[in-house]
Amino acid sequence: MNYDGDIDLRFFARDFIRTHGGAVEDQGLAMDAVLPEELADELSVSEYLNLQFGTGGEGEGEIHYGSPLLEKMVTVARDRIPVTSCSLRFDYLKTAGFDRLIQERFHFRNGVGKVGKTAPTLSEYILLHCSYLAQSDEQKEGLLTLVYNRDTFVEVSTMADGLAGVEMDFADEATPVGLSEKEIKRIEKLVQNNAKTALAVELKDFEASMNRRYRRDVKNLNEYYTALRQEMEKNLKRSGLSERLISDRKEKIELIPAELAAKTDDLFKKYSIRINLKLGGAMLLKCPVVKIFFKVSVGRKKKTITLQYNPVMKSIEPLQCRQCSNDTFKPFFGENMKILCPQCG
Amino acid sequence: MAKKKKTKRKKTPKKQSKAKDEFARFKRGYFFYDKGVKHWDDGKLHKALACFMKALKAKPPESHKLFEVLVELGREMERKDVVLQGYAGLFRTGHLAVEEHPPYINSLIKEKKYNEANKIIKEYRRKLSWMDLPKKEMVKQLHQASGVEQYCKDQIKKKQYLEKSGKKKKTPEKNIQPRRQNKRPGHSLNHSDTESRQSPTSQVGTEKQKSGPSVPENKKTEDTKKPAVIPVTITLDNESFFSALEKGETVRPEALHVTIDAHRISLRNSFENLICPPLLHNIESFWYQEETVRKVLKTFRGRAMLADEVGLGKTIEAGMVLKEYIERGMVKSVLILTPTPLVSQWKEELQVKFDLDFVSTDDQGTKINDEFWRSPFVLASINQAKSKKNFSKVTSREYDMVIVDEAHHLKNRNTLNWKLVNALKKRFLLFLTATPVENNLMELYNLITLLKPGLLKTASEFKKEFMTQGDAVSPRNQTRLRSLLDQVMIRNTRALAALNIPPRFAQTVQINPVGEELKLYEMVTGLACSINESGRHANRMLLKNLLAEAGSSPRALSLTLRRLLERDDDWLNDFRDRIEVIRNLCRSITGETGKNKALGKLLKNTRGKKIVFVKYIGSMDEISDYLSWHDISFVTFHGSMSNRKKDEAIESFRDEKDILITTEIGGEGRNLQFCHQMINYDLPWNPMKIEQRIGRIHRLGQQNEVMIYNFCGKGSLEEYILEILDKKINMFEMVIGEIDMILGRVRGEKDFEDMVYEIWVNSDSPEMRGKEFAKLGTRIKRSKTQYGNTRELDEKLFGDDYEL
């Protein structure tokens, strides 16, 4: 169900003004704010504001859900797509016990393996906050968070949940983000593939509702045209109709299937769900990880693959299928020990 | 001399020639394969097929590639036999991909090869478990496969039966030309991955060309070519990705938090995310209720008719809409109009579940004056609000929100009810009714005109466009009417809500009074009648209580009588002696009362956990003593206990004891669905209270049929109540909420409690009592019939067209 924890509008307003170069002073229930000229113009307010929260007043400084000032702040904040960069810090990184984790997480369909050496290293990740708008007969919007390992391109979105308790060192601002076009395209492709699974849960009821309405409308349409056809055929049997009239009406009856098909197509288009995903913000993360060199045997063939322990998730990241690029915890080793997902294998 | 082993010699040349032959065959096979491919490229499909068949005969290694080619070519040529041959070969050689199993199975079913189909299904199910599918998808696929398997088994049995009985029918499929695509899909499985791979854009969920298992129809019907499931396409805003990740610069983390919070605030502003759910108490809101709230806020913008079928929680939905608006600061003044008997119920729900304090026309000691009507949150009986005295006061001020419960009372525009709501100045307006149309489509017109004036144009235009002459309830231009009503109405059905709760049954346990019990009851009745006749109407509540306690237990009655005797009221002086006598009689009747004996017998003869409901603490004590005396273990639960004690009591009932004795609050907000039997040791006179008791165990999560045992003394008021509610209208087997719909038509200004009380105290004799109760029963039964007709009418009119 879509409701999240309380957003304190006071903190939002305060942080918004500060990040846009303004200054804020707490005055108990209200706040005094001084805005830069540019920001004041954007918000269409004076440079000095007394912010009131939820008092029900109608002054320019009034902030509550639906108030003009809050709406403008939200619009300005959403216009940017901020990207931050940080390094995660851990006091302790796991050094042993990976066998058990691998056993719990992975199922090697045609091979056996064991942990060889391990090595701590740094891995880069990208966390993407995407806003989505699903349009059909109605509209639904929301926020989606996806996380990818920039080295292996596996999806590790559960990492987002574990970040709250982790210490972060943020890079200086105004550093160019500078991802290559190739990498961005790859990320886009991953987002497009993964979003469908992530959104399936959020949009389940919405999709079910649109499907219900579509089937209901198609059924009603079919009934209507069936009844219409029957009525028209019945009317043909009336006496006194001229040949021309009969032929006209027969023509119209013959057109009914095409008309029905066209209208059904209209309904199909009406209820089809189109989802637009837009990047809302991103975070580049450098995270200490443990690379695990895992020796796999399939018959006589042997291969050492690299698994990665992620301390934020406290788990091993999935492998990527070399054929379809889907992530998998149930790898199949194909020709030349190529890692394949269950579908491809 | 040992014989030479001639066999060895024979083997060697045979092997060699075999090898030579094989090589030649493979070479032949490859030759025909290459030739076939060339023909295929040139578009000579028949020649290509001939070559591939020759290549197959050669049985080259990697013949699975040939079979793949056969499948593809067969599809292109629309030759089902070729496709099937290809699939069979792939399956035989173990090269049939998992996602190719469904079309193979479908093809076999179309060809009525059910045995083979079953074999493939088994293999498919086995392979599904290997796939890295989300759990829900996995379960769904497996379930569908099981359905198809069952269908195949049924068809095999049917075929065997037909063969045995010598009847062979020509099925329509045999009349279909072999190369024509069958428009009507039969049993089928999903092609989720095949479709998603082929489509140019990514898609969410499963895209199906054919729907899941369904019985094939024999009649030809025009079928739409569109899939039964709408597609979902995802597109990315590339510009946003590139501008941020390629050209952008890093910012402080606070800036990112502000932006993400801005998105979340925007979702709240757009009503996508609700604020109120965490603020509610003792409510388990269902998905359809939250979606309804969202729809009312987002789409209907606060003016809507909530017309859900009975028992789906319209009050909760309305309360949530109200709470959302209040929390967002959009609503600061509210007027709720309800039928008089429902005012206290609303007040309690608003207070307990939504933390909203309303002044109400039911408040004891509150004067319904100007100050009352100026309060920000007003809950009023519509009858009081529309009265001459109050009409102008109510309509002179503005309200942010008005809610009207049982809005079908506004169906006639010539009534004061309608005129009152029409005259109110309001921004948001909610109507609650399970029966928007009772007799005539104009009723609907009148309701919608209040909600959205002009939507249905003028009355004469509405009649002209939508009403059939001579038939007041069948609309014309249904599609157009539907599109208009869609703008203001939601009607969720029980089917949509999927409230799968097992049924409930009731049994009346009639108890013969033991010893002086009958005398006691008659004395209390006499006392109540005397006090009533003396004109002491202010003591109505007291008299109702005394009679109810007399029907509950002597101990409960005794406690009240003692308190009564301690009072100084003058009017009591005329009755003190009688009260004293009755009290003494109460104290002499202990332990083995008729009810207690019946309880003991019932507990002995039935198994399983039971909840015993009582209205009075005195009755609880009496039962406790009785059960203790008979070494039957139990646990008690009442409102005066601390939360910790309450939790312990429920835990003890769940884990150890089989009997829970509880007062009316019993288990409120607690999960008691592990128990499916209840005993109404005493019976509330208000059917809604009975419903509330039943609702403690007859609710979502209950796995078993619920059994309700209703105790009543022979000749008591409760017996008459049960006669009406159980025998006449079968209340205990109704859907929750229906009793209120039925009684709503009968009660008018008086509620059911008052009606039964007045019959009891105003009747001169048992015969007269019997007649009056019979009349009431007949009225209620008639009301049930009328309600049934209305419900059918509304189902026919609205169906599932206005669901979410």
Coordinates of N, CA, C and O in Angstrom, one line a residue, chain A residues 50-188:
Chain A
N50 N 8.4 34.7 6.6 CA 8.1 34.0 7.9 C 7.3 32.8 7.6 O 6.1 32.9 7.1
L51 N 7.9 31.6 7.8 CA 7.2 30.4 7.4 C 6.4 29.9 8.5 O 6.8 29.8 9.7
Q52 N 5.1 29.6 8.2 CA 4.1 29.0 9.1 C 3.7 27.6 8.7 O 3.5 27.4 7.5
F53 N 3.7 26.7 9.7 CA 3.4 25.3 9.3 C 2.1 24.9 9.8 O 1.8 24.8 11.0
G54 N 1.2 24.6 8.9 CA -0.1 23.9 9.2 C -1.0 24.8 10.1 O -1.9 24.2 10.8
T55 N -0.9 26.1 10.0 CA -1.8 26.9 10.9 C -3.1 27.2 10.2 O -4.0 27.7 10.7
G56 N -3.2 26.9 8.9 CA -4.4 27.1 8.1 C -4.5 28.5 7.6 O -5.5 28.8 7.0
G57 N -3.5 29.3 7.8 CA -3.5 30.6 7.2 C -3.3 30.6 5.7 O -3.1 29.6 5.1
E58 N -3.5 31.8 5.1 CA -3.3 31.9 3.7 C -2.2 32.8 3.3 O -2.1 33.3 2.1
G59 N -1.3 33.1 4.2 CA -0.2 34.0 3.9 C 0.8 33.4 3.0 O 0.8 32.2 2.7
E60 N 1.7 34.2 2.4 CA 2.7 33.6 1.4 C 3.6 32.7 2.1 O 4.2 31.9 1.4
G61 N 3.8 32.7 3.4 CA 4.7 31.8 4.0 C 4.1 30.5 4.6 O 4.7 29.7 5.3
E62 N 2.8 30.3 4.3 CA 2.1 29.2 4.8 C 2.5 27.9 4.1 O 2.5 27.8 2.9
I63 N 2.9 26.9 4.9 CA 3.3 25.6 4.3 C 2.5 24.5 4.9 O 2.5 24.2 6.1
H64 N 1.7 23.9 4.0 CA 1.0 22.6 4.4 C 0.7 21.9 3.0 O 0.9 22.5 2.0
Y65 N 0.3 20.7 3.1 CA 0.0 19.9 1.9 C -1.0 20.7 1.0 O -2.1 21.0 1.5
G66 N -0.6 21.0 -0.2 CA -1.5 21.7 -1.1 C -1.3 23.2 -1.1 O -1.9 23.9 -1.9
S67 N -0.5 23.8 -0.2 CA -0.3 25.2 -0.1 C 0.6 25.7 -1.3 O 1.5 24.9 -1.8
P68 N 0.3 26.9 -1.9 CA 1.1 27.3 -3.1 C 2.6 27.3 -2.9 O 3.3 26.9 -3.8
L69 N 3.0 27.8 -1.7 CA 4.5 27.8 -1.5 C 5.1 26.5 -1.5 O 6.2 26.2 -2.2
L70 N 4.5 25.5 -0.9 CA 5.0 24.1 -0.8 C 5.1 23.6 -2.3 O 6.0 22.9 -2.7
E71 N 4.0 23.8 -3.0 CA 3.9 23.3 -4.4 C 5.1 23.8 -5.2 O 5.7 23.1 -6.0
K72 N 5.3 25.1 -5.0 CA 6.4 25.8 -5.8 C 7.8 25.2 -5.4 O 8.6 24.9 -6.2
M73 N 8.0 25.0 -4.1 CA 9.2 24.5 -3.6 C 9.4 23.1 -4.2 O 10.5 22.7 -4.7
V74 N 8.4 22.3 -4.2 CA 8.5 20.9 -4.8 C 8.8 21.0 -6.2 O 9.7 20.2 -6.7
T75 N 8.2 21.9 -7.0 CA 8.5 22.0 -8.4 C 9.9 22.4 -8.7 O 10.6 21.7 -9.5
V76 N 10.4 23.3 -7.9 CA 11.8 23.8 -8.1 C 12.8 22.6 -7.7 O 13.7 22.3 -8.4
A77 N 12.5 21.9 -6.6 CA 13.4 20.8 -6.2 C 13.4 19.7 -7.2 O 14.4 19.1 -7.4
R78 N 12.2 19.4 -7.8 CA 12.2 18.3 -8.7 C 12.8 18.6 -10.1 O 13.0 17.7 -10.9
D79 N 13.0 19.9 -10.3 CA 13.5 20.3 -11.6 C 15.0 19.8 -11.8 O 15.4 19.5 -12.9
R80 N 15.7 19.7 -10.7 CA 17.1 19.3 -10.7 C 17.1 17.8 -10.6 O 16.2 17.1 -10.1
I81 N 18.2 17.2 -11.1 CA 18.5 15.8 -11.0 C 19.8 15.7 -10.3 O 20.9 15.6 -10.9
P82 N 19.8 15.7 -8.9 CA 21.1 15.8 -8.2 C 21.8 14.4 -8.2 O 21.2 13.4 -8.2
V83 N 23.1 14.5 -8.3 CA 23.9 13.3 -8.2 C 25.0 13.5 -7.1 O 25.7 14.6 -7.1
T84 N 25.1 12.6 -6.2 CA 26.1 12.7 -5.1 C 27.1 11.6 -5.3 O 26.8 10.6 -6.0
S85 N 28.2 11.7 -4.7 CA 29.2 10.7 -4.7 C 29.8 10.5 -3.3 O 30.1 11.4 -2.6
C86 N 29.9 9.2 -2.9 CA 30.4 9.0 -1.6 C 31.1 7.7 -1.5 O 31.0 6.8 -2.3
S87 N 31.9 7.5 -0.4 CA 32.6 6.3 -0.1 C 32.0 5.7 1.2 O 31.9 6.5 2.1
L88 N 31.7 4.5 1.2 CA 31.2 3.8 2.4 C 32.3 3.4 3.3 O 33.4 2.9 2.8
R89 N 32.1 3.5 4.6 CA 33.1 3.1 5.5 C 32.6 2.0 6.5 O 31.5 2.2 7.0
F90 N 33.4 0.9 6.6 CA 33.0 -0.1 7.6 C 34.2 -0.3 8.5 O 35.3 -0.4 8.1
D91 N 33.8 -0.5 9.8 CA 34.9 -0.8 10.8 C 35.4 -2.2 10.6 O 36.5 -2.6 10.8
Y92 N 34.5 -3.1 10.1 CA 34.9 -4.5 10.0 C 34.3 -5.1 8.7 O 33.2 -4.8 8.3
L93 N 35.2 -5.8 8.0 CA 34.7 -6.5 6.7 C 34.9 -8.0 7.0 O 35.9 -8.5 7.4
K94 N 33.9 -8.7 6.6 CA 33.8 -10.2 6.8 C 35.0 -10.8 6.1 O 35.4 -10.5 5.0
T95 N 35.6 -11.8 6.8 CA 36.8 -12.4 6.2 C 36.6 -13.9 6.0 O 37.4 -14.6 5.4
A96 N 35.6 -14.5 6.7 CA 35.4 -16.0 6.5 C 33.9 -16.3 6.6 O 33.1 -15.4 6.7
G97 N 33.7 -17.6 6.4 CA 32.3 -18.0 6.4 C 31.5 -17.8 5.1 O 30.3 -17.9 5.1
F98 N 32.3 -17.7 4.0 CA 31.6 -17.4 2.7 C 31.0 -18.7 2.2 O 30.0 -18.6 1.4
D99 N 31.6 -19.8 2.5 CA 31.0 -21.1 2.0 C 29.6 -21.2 2.4 O 28.7 -21.6 1.5
R100 N 29.3 -20.9 3.6 CA 27.9 -21.1 4.1 C 27.0 -20.1 3.4 O 25.9 -20.5 2.9
L101 N 27.4 -18.9 3.2 CA 26.6 -17.8 2.6 C 26.3 -18.3 1.1 O 25.2 -18.1 0.6
I102 N 27.4 -18.8 0.5 CA 27.2 -19.2 -0.9 C 26.2 -20.4 -1.0 O 25.4 -20.4 -1.9
Q103 N 26.4 -21.3 -0.1 CA 25.5 -22.4 -0.1 C 24.0 -22.0 0.1 O 23.1 -22.5 -0.5
E104 N 23.8 -21.0 1.0 CA 22.5 -20.5 1.3 C 21.9 -19.8 0.1 O 20.7 -19.9 -0.2
R105 N 22.7 -19.1 -0.6 CA 22.2 -18.2 -1.6 C 22.2 -18.8 -3.0 O 21.3 -18.5 -3.8
F106 N 23.2 -19.6 -3.4 CA 23.3 -20.1 -4.7 C 22.9 -21.6 -4.8 O 23.0 -22.4 -3.9
H107 N 22.5 -21.9 -6.1 CA 22.2 -23.3 -6.4 C 22.9 -23.6 -7.7 O 22.4 -23.1 -8.8
F108 N 24.0 -24.3 -7.7 CA 24.7 -24.6 -8.9 C 24.1 -25.8 -9.6 O 24.2 -26.9 -9.0
R109 N 23.5 -25.6 -10.7 CA 22.7 -26.7 -11.2 C 23.5 -27.9 -11.8 O 23.0 -29.0 -11.7
N110 N 24.6 -27.6 -12.3 CA 25.4 -28.7 -12.9 C 26.9 -28.7 -12.4 O 27.7 -29.2 -13.1
G111 N 27.1 -28.2 -11.3 CA 28.5 -28.2 -10.8 C 28.6 -28.1 -9.3 O 27.6 -27.9 -8.6
V112 N 29.8 -28.3 -8.9 CA 30.1 -28.1 -7.4 C 31.3 -27.2 -7.3 O 32.0 -27.0 -8.2
G113 N 31.4 -26.6 -6.1 CA 32.5 -25.6 -6.0 C 32.9 -25.4 -4.6 O 32.2 -25.9 -3.6
K114 N 34.0 -24.7 -4.4 CA 34.4 -24.4 -3.1 C 35.2 -23.1 -3.1 O 35.7 -22.7 -4.2
V115 N 35.2 -22.4 -2.0 CA 35.8 -21.1 -1.9 C 37.4 -21.3 -1.9 O 37.9 -22.1 -1.2
G116 N 38.0 -20.5 -2.8 CA 39.5 -20.5 -2.8 C 39.9 -19.3 -2.0 O 39.6 -19.1 -0.8
K117 N 40.6 -18.4 -2.7 CA 41.1 -17.2 -1.9 C 40.0 -16.1 -1.9 O 39.1 -16.1 -2.7
T118 N 40.2 -15.2 -1.0 CA 39.4 -14.0 -0.9 C 40.2 -12.8 -0.9 O 41.4 -12.9 -0.4
A119 N 39.7 -11.7 -1.3 CA 40.5 -10.5 -1.3 C 39.6 -9.3 -1.1 O 38.6 -9.1 -1.9
P120 N 39.9 -8.5 -0.1 CA 39.1 -7.2 0.0 C 39.4 -6.3 -1.1 O 40.6 -6.1 -1.4
T121 N 38.4 -5.6 -1.6 CA 38.7 -4.6 -2.6 C 37.6 -3.5 -2.6 O 36.7 -3.6 -1.7
L122 N 37.7 -2.6 -3.5 CA 36.6 -1.6 -3.6 C 35.8 -1.8 -4.9 O 36.3 -2.2 -5.9
S123 N 34.5 -1.7 -4.7 CA 33.6 -1.8 -5.9 C 32.8 -0.6 -6.0 O 32.5 0.1 -5.0
E124 N 32.4 -0.2 -7.2 CA 31.6 1.0 -7.5 C 30.2 0.6 -7.8 O 29.9 -0.4 -8.5
Y125 N 29.3 1.4 -7.2 CA 27.9 1.1 -7.4 C 27.2 2.4 -7.8 O 27.7 3.5 -7.6
I126 N 26.0 2.3 -8.4 CA 25.2 3.5 -8.7 C 23.8 3.2 -8.2 O 23.2 2.2 -8.5
L127 N 23.3 4.2 -7.4 CA 22.0 4.1 -6.9 C 21.1 5.1 -7.6 O 21.5 6.2 -7.7
L128 N 20.0 4.6 -8.2 CA 19.2 5.5 -9.0 C 17.8 5.6 -8.4 O 17.2 4.6 -8.1
H129 N 17.4 6.9 -8.2 CA 16.0 7.1 -7.8 C 15.3 7.5 -9.1 O 15.6 8.5 -9.6
C130 N 14.3 6.7 -9.5 CA 13.6 7.0 -10.7 C 12.1 7.3 -10.3 O 11.5 6.5 -9.6
S131 N 11.6 8.3 -10.9 CA 10.1 8.5 -10.7 C 9.4 7.9 -11.9 O 9.9 8.0 -13.0
Y132 N 8.3 7.3 -11.6 CA 7.6 6.7 -12.7 C 6.2 7.2 -12.8 O 5.6 7.6 -11.8
L133 N 5.7 7.3 -14.0 CA 4.3 7.7 -14.2 C 3.6 6.6 -15.1 O 4.0 6.5 -16.3
A134 N 2.7 5.9 -14.6 CA 2.0 4.9 -15.4 C 0.6 5.5 -15.8 O -0.2 5.9 -15.0
Q135 N 0.5 5.5 -17.1 CA -0.8 6.1 -17.7 C -1.6 5.0 -18.4 O -1.1 4.3 -19.2
S136 N -2.9 5.1 -18.1 CA -3.8 4.2 -18.8 C -5.1 4.9 -18.8 O -5.1 6.1 -19.0
D137 N -6.2 4.3 -18.4 CA -7.4 5.1 -18.2 C -7.3 6.0 -17.0 O -8.0 7.0 -16.9
E138 N -6.5 5.6 -16.1 CA -6.1 6.4 -14.9 C -4.6 6.5 -14.9 O -3.9 6.0 -15.7
Q139 N -4.2 7.3 -13.9 CA -2.8 7.5 -13.8 C -2.2 7.0 -12.4 O -3.0 7.1 -11.4
K140 N -1.0 6.6 -12.4 CA -0.4 6.2 -11.1 C 1.0 6.6 -11.2 O 1.7 6.4 -12.1
E141 N 1.5 7.2 -10.1 CA 2.9 7.6 -10.1 C 3.6 7.1 -8.8 O 2.9 6.8 -7.8
G142 N 4.9 7.1 -8.8 CA 5.6 6.7 -7.6 C 7.1 6.8 -7.8 O 7.6 7.4 -8.8
L143 N 7.8 6.3 -6.9 CA 9.3 6.4 -6.9 C 9.9 5.0 -6.9 O 9.4 4.1 -6.1
L144 N 10.9 4.8 -7.6 CA 11.5 3.4 -7.7 C 13.0 3.6 -7.5 O 13.6 4.5 -8.0
T145 N 13.6 2.8 -6.6 CA 15.0 2.8 -6.3 C 15.7 1.6 -6.8 O 15.3 0.5 -6.5
L146 N 16.7 1.8 -7.7 CA 17.5 0.6 -8.2 C 18.9 0.9 -7.9 O 19.4 2.0 -8.0
V147 N 19.6 -0.2 -7.7 CA 21.1 -0.1 -7.4 C 21.8 -1.1 -8.3 O 21.4 -2.3 -8.4
Y148 N 22.9 -0.7 -8.9 CA 23.7 -1.6 -9.8 C 25.1 -1.5 -9.4 O 25.7 -0.5 -9.0
N149 N 25.8 -2.7 -9.6 CA 27.2 -2.7 -9.4 C 27.8 -2.3 -10.8 O 27.5 -2.9 -11.8
R150 N 28.6 -1.3 -10.7 CA 29.1 -0.7 -12.0 C 30.2 -1.6 -12.6 O 30.6 -1.4 -13.8
D151 N 30.7 -2.5 -11.9 CA 31.8 -3.4 -12.4 C 31.1 -4.6 -13.1 O 31.4 -5.0 -14.2
T152 N 30.2 -5.2 -12.4 CA 29.5 -6.5 -12.9 C 28.2 -6.2 -13.5 O 27.6 -7.1 -14.2
F153 N 27.6 -5.0 -13.2 CA 26.3 -4.7 -13.7 C 25.2 -5.6 -13.2 O 24.1 -5.8 -13.9
V154 N 25.4 -6.2 -12.1 CA 24.3 -7.0 -11.5 C 23.4 -6.0 -10.7 O 23.9 -5.0 -10.2
E155 N 22.2 -6.4 -10.5 CA 21.3 -5.5 -9.7 C 21.3 -5.9 -8.2 O 21.2 -7.1 -7.9
V156 N 21.5 -4.9 -7.4 CA 21.6 -5.1 -6.0 C 20.7 -4.1 -5.2 O 21.2 -3.5 -4.3
S157 N 19.5 -4.0 -5.6 CA 18.6 -3.0 -5.1 C 18.3 -3.1 -3.6 O 18.0 -2.1 -3.0
T158 N 18.5 -4.3 -3.1 CA 18.3 -4.4 -1.6 C 19.4 -3.6 -0.8 O 19.2 -3.4 0.4
M159 N 20.4 -3.2 -1.5 CA 21.5 -2.5 -0.9 C 21.0 -1.1 -0.4 O 21.4 -0.6 0.6
A160 N 20.0 -0.6 -1.1 CA 19.4 0.7 -0.7 C 18.9 0.7 0.7 O 19.0 1.6 1.4
D161 N 18.2 -0.5 1.0 CA 17.6 -0.5 2.4 C 18.7 -0.5 3.5 O 18.4 -0.1 4.6
G162 N 19.9 -1.0 3.2 CA 20.9 -1.2 4.2 C 21.8 0.0 4.4 O 22.6 0.1 5.3
L163 N 21.6 1.0 3.5 CA 22.5 2.2 3.6 C 22.3 3.1 4.8 O 23.2 3.9 5.1
A164 N 21.1 3.1 5.3 CA 20.8 4.0 6.4 C 21.8 4.0 7.5 O 22.2 5.0 8.1
G165 N 22.3 2.8 7.9 CA 23.1 2.7 9.0 C 24.6 2.8 8.7 O 25.5 2.5 9.6
V166 N 24.9 3.1 7.5 CA 26.4 3.0 7.1 C 27.0 4.4 7.0 O 26.4 5.4 6.6
E167 N 28.2 4.4 7.5 CA 28.9 5.7 7.5 C 29.4 6.1 6.0 O 29.9 5.2 5.3
M168 N 29.2 7.3 5.7 CA 29.5 7.7 4.3 C 30.4 8.9 4.3 O 30.2 9.9 5.1
D169 N 31.4 9.0 3.4 CA 32.2 10.1 3.2 C 31.9 10.7 1.9 O 32.2 10.0 0.8
F170 N 31.3 11.9 1.8 CA 30.9 12.4 0.5 C 32.0 13.2 -0.2 O 32.8 13.9 0.5
A171 N 32.0 13.1 -1.5 CA 33.0 13.8 -2.3 C 32.6 15.3 -2.4 O 31.5 15.6 -2.1
D172 N 33.6 16.1 -2.8 CA 33.3 17.5 -2.9 C 32.2 17.7 -4.0 O 32.1 16.9 -4.9
E173 N 31.5 18.8 -3.8 CA 30.5 19.1 -4.8 C 31.1 19.7 -6.0 O 32.3 20.1 -5.9
A174 N 30.3 19.8 -7.1 CA 30.8 20.4 -8.3 C 31.9 19.6 -9.0 O 32.6 20.1 -9.9
T175 N 32.0 18.3 -8.7 CA 32.9 17.4 -9.4 C 32.1 16.8 -10.6 O 31.0 16.3 -10.4
P176 N 32.6 16.8 -11.8 CA 31.8 16.2 -12.9 C 31.6 14.8 -12.7 O 32.4 14.0 -12.2
V177 N 30.3 14.4 -13.0 CA 30.0 13.0 -12.8 C 30.6 12.1 -13.9 O 31.2 11.1 -13.6
G178 N 30.4 12.5 -15.1 CA 31.2 12.0 -16.3 C 31.1 10.6 -16.6 O 32.1 10.0 -17.0
L179 N 30.0 9.9 -16.4 CA 29.9 8.5 -16.9 C 29.9 8.5 -18.4 O 29.4 9.4 -19.1
S180 N 30.5 7.4 -19.0 CA 30.6 7.4 -20.4 C 29.2 7.0 -21.0 O 28.3 6.5 -20.3
E181 N 29.1 7.4 -22.3 CA 27.8 7.1 -23.0 C 27.5 5.6 -23.0 O 26.4 5.2 -22.8
K182 N 28.5 4.9 -23.2 CA 28.4 3.4 -23.2 C 27.8 2.9 -21.9 O 26.9 2.1 -21.8
E183 N 28.4 3.4 -20.8 CA 27.9 2.9 -19.5 C 26.5 3.4 -19.2 O 25.7 2.6 -18.7
I184 N 26.2 4.6 -19.6 CA 24.9 5.1 -19.3 C 23.8 4.3 -20.1 O 22.8 3.9 -19.6
K185 N 24.2 3.9 -21.4 CA 23.3 3.1 -22.2 C 23.1 1.8 -21.6 O 22.0 1.2 -21.6
R186 N 24.1 1.2 -21.1 CA 24.0 -0.1 -20.4 C 23.1 0.0 -19.2 O 22.3 -0.9 -18.9
I187 N 23.4 1.1 -18.4 CA 22.5 1.2 -17.2 C 21.1 1.4 -17.6 O 20.2 0.8 -17.0
E188 N 20.8 2.2 -18.6 CA 19.4 2.4 -19.1 C 18.8 1.0 -19.5 O 17.6 0.8 -19.2

